Coordinates of C-alpha atoms in Angstrom, one line a residue:
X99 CA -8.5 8.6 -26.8
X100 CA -4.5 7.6 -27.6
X101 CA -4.9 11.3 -30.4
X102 CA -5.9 13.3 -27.5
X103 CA -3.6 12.0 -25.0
X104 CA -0.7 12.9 -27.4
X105 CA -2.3 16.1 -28.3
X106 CA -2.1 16.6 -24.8
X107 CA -6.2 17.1 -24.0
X108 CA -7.1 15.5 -20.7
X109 CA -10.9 16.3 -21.3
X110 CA -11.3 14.5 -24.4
X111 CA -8.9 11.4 -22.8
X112 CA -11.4 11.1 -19.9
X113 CA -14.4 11.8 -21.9
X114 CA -13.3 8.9 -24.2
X115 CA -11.7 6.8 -21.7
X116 CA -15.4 7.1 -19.3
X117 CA -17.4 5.9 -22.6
X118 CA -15.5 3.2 -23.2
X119 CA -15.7 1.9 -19.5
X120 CA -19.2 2.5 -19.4
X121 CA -19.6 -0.3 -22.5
X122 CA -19.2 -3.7 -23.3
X123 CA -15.5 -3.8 -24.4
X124 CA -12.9 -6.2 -24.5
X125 CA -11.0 -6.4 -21.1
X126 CA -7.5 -5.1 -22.8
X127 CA -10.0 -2.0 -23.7
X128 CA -11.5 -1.4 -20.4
X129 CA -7.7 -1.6 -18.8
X130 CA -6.4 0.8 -21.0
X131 CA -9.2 3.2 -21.0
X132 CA -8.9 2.7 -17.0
X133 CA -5.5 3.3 -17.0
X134 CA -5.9 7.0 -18.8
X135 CA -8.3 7.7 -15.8
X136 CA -5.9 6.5 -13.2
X137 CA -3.4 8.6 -14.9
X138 CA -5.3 11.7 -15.0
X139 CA -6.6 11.8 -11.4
X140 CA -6.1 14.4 -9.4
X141 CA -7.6 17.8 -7.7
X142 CA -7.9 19.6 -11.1
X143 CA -11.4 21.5 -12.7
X144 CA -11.1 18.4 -15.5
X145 CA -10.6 16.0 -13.5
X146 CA -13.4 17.1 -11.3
X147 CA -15.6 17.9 -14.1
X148 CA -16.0 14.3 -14.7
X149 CA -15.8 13.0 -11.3
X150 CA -19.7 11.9 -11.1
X151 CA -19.6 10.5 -13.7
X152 CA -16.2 8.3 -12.8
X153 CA -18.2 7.5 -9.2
X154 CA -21.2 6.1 -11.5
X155 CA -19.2 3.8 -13.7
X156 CA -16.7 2.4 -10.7
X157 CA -20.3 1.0 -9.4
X158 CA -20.6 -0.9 -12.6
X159 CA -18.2 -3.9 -11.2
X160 CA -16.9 -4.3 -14.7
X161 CA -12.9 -4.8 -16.3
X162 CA -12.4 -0.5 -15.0
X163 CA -13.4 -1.2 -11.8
X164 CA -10.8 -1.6 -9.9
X165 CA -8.7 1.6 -11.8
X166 CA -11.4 3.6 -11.3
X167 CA -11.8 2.9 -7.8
X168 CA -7.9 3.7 -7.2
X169 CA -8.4 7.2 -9.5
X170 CA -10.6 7.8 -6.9
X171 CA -8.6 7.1 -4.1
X172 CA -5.6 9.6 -5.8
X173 CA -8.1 12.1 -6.3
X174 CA -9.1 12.4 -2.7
X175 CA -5.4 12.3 -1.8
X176 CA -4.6 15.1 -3.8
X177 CA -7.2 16.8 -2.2
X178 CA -10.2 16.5 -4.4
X179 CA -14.1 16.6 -3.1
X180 CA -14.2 13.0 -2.7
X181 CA -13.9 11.2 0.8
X182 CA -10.9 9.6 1.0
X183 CA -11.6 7.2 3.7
X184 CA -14.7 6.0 1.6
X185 CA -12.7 5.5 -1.6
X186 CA -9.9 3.7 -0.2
X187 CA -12.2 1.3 1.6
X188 CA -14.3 0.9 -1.7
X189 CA -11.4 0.1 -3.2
X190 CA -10.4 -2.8 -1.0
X191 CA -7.2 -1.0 0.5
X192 CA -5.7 -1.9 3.2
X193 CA -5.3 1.4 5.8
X194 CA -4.7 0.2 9.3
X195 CA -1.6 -1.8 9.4
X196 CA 1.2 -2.8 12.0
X197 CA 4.6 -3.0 11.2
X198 CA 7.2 -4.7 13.2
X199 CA 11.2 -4.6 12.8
X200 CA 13.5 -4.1 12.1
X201 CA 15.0 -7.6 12.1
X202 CA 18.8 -7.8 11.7
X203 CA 20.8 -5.6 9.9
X204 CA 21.2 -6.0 5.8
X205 CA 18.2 -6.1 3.6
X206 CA 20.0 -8.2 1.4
X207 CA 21.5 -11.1 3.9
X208 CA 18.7 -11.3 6.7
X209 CA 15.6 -11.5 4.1
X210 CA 16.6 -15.2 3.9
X211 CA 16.1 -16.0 7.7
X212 CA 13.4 -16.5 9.4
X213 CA 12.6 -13.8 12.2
X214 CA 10.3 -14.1 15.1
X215 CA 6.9 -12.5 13.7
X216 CA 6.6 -15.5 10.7
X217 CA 6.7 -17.9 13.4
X218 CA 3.6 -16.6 14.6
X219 CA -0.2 -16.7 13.7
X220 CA -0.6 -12.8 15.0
X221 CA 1.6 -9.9 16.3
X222 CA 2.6 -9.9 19.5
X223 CA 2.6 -7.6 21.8
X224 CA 7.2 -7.8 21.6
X225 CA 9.9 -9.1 19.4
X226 CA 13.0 -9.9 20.5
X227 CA 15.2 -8.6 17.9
X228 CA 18.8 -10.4 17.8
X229 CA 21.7 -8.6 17.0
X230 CA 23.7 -11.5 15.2
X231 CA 26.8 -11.4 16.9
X232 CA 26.5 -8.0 18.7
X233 CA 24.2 -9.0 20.7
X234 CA 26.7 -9.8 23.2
X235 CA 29.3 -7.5 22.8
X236 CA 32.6 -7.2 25.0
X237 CA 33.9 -4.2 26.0
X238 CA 37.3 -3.5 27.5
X239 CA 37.2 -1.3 30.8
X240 CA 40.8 -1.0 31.9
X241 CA 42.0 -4.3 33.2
X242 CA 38.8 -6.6 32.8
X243 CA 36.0 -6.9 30.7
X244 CA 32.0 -6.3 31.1
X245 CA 29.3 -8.4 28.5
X246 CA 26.4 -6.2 27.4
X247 CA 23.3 -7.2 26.3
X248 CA 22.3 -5.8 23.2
X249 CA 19.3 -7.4 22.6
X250 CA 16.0 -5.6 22.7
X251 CA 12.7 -6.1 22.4
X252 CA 10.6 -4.4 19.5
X253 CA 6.7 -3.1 19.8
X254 CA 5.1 -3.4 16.5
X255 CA 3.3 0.0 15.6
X256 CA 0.1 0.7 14.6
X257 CA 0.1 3.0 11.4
X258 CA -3.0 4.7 9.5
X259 CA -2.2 4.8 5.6
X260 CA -5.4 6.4 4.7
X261 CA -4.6 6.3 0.7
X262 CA -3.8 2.7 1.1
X263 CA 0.0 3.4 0.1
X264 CA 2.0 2.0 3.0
X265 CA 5.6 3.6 3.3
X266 CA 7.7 3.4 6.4
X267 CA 8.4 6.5 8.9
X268 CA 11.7 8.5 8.5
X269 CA 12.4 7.5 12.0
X270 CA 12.5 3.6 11.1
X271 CA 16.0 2.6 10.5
X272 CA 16.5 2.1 6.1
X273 CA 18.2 -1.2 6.7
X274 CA 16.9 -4.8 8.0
X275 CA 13.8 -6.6 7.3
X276 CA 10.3 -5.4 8.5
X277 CA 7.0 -7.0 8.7
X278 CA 3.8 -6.1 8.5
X279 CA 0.2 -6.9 9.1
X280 CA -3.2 -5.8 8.3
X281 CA -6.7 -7.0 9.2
X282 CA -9.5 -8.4 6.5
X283 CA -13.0 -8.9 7.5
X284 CA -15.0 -10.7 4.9
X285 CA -18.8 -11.0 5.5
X286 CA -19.6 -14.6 3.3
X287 CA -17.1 -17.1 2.7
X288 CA -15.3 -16.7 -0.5
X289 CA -12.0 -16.9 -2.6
X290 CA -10.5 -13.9 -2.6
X291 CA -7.0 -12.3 -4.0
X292 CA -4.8 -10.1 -2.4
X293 CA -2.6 -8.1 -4.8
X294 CA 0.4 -6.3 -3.9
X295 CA 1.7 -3.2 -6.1
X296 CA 5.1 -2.0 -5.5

């Protein structure tokens, strides 16, 4: 598998990579024969060649699992015959989210405070964001002064990530701290791990 991915042969990587997740292996072995998968997926005739047979092992609830499941999710973003929707729920992605913010001004400085939305259980319907000290500002008009309220209130949006990847619209400003919340549904009572990958 490692010859033919530096001789530059996809077929043989995935052919290798699929019989090796398909058997009992170590779990370093079934991550790294994962891995080649994940890296190979996309809408091409080899990765499609062997996408049956990359829907049968993800079934197997084994150590390539959960790499599998995401090469399937790229696939179908890239546009491959495989239903997107289906894949990224498979997969245990989070799509439906809604994203608040954003609160204060500098990444950096304003991570550290707390902001309205950890102080509650669930979004609300409205944030009042504050503008540190601009939020009353005082302008000089001529021979007095007038106080504006700069304060306003912020809707959280609902967003649809269908591949799972959540990145923030060009409209939302690049600076301040955002937060964001999604919605699990679990059908018995379990322990259960949410990972993060950024």
């Amino acid at each position: 598998m490692e010859t033919a991915e530096l001789q530059e042969r996809p077929e043989t990587v995935l052919d290798s990579a699929l019989r090796l997740c398909a058997l009992p292996a170590a779990p370093q072995l079934h991550e790294l024969a994962s891995n080649r998968v994940l890296q190979h997926a996309a809408n091409s005739w080899t990765f499609n060649s062997f996408l049956r047979r990359v829907k049968s092992i993800a079934a197997t609830h084994n150590g390539c699992t959960f790499n599998l499941r995401l090469a399937l999710v790229a696939a179908g973003t890239d546009g491959s015959n495989v239903d997107l929707d289906m894949a990224a729920h498979s997969s245990g992605m989070f799509t439906r989210w809604r994203i608040a913010g954003p609160f204060g001004r500098y990444n950096n400085v304003d991570f550290e405070r707390r902001w309205p939305p950890e102080a509650e259980q669930f979004f609300r319907a409205a944030y009042s964001a504050e503008q540190d000290s601009a939020s009353l500002r005082t302008e000089h008009l001529g021979v007095g002064s007038a106080k504006a309220d700069l304060s306003r209130n912020i809707m959280p949006e609902r967003f649809w990530f269908r591949d799972g990847m959540v990145t923030l619209p060009e409209y939302f400003p690049s600076s301040g701290v955002f937060y964001a919340a999604s919605d699990v549904e679990l059908s018995i009572r379990t322990n259960s791990r949410i990972d993060v990958l950024s």
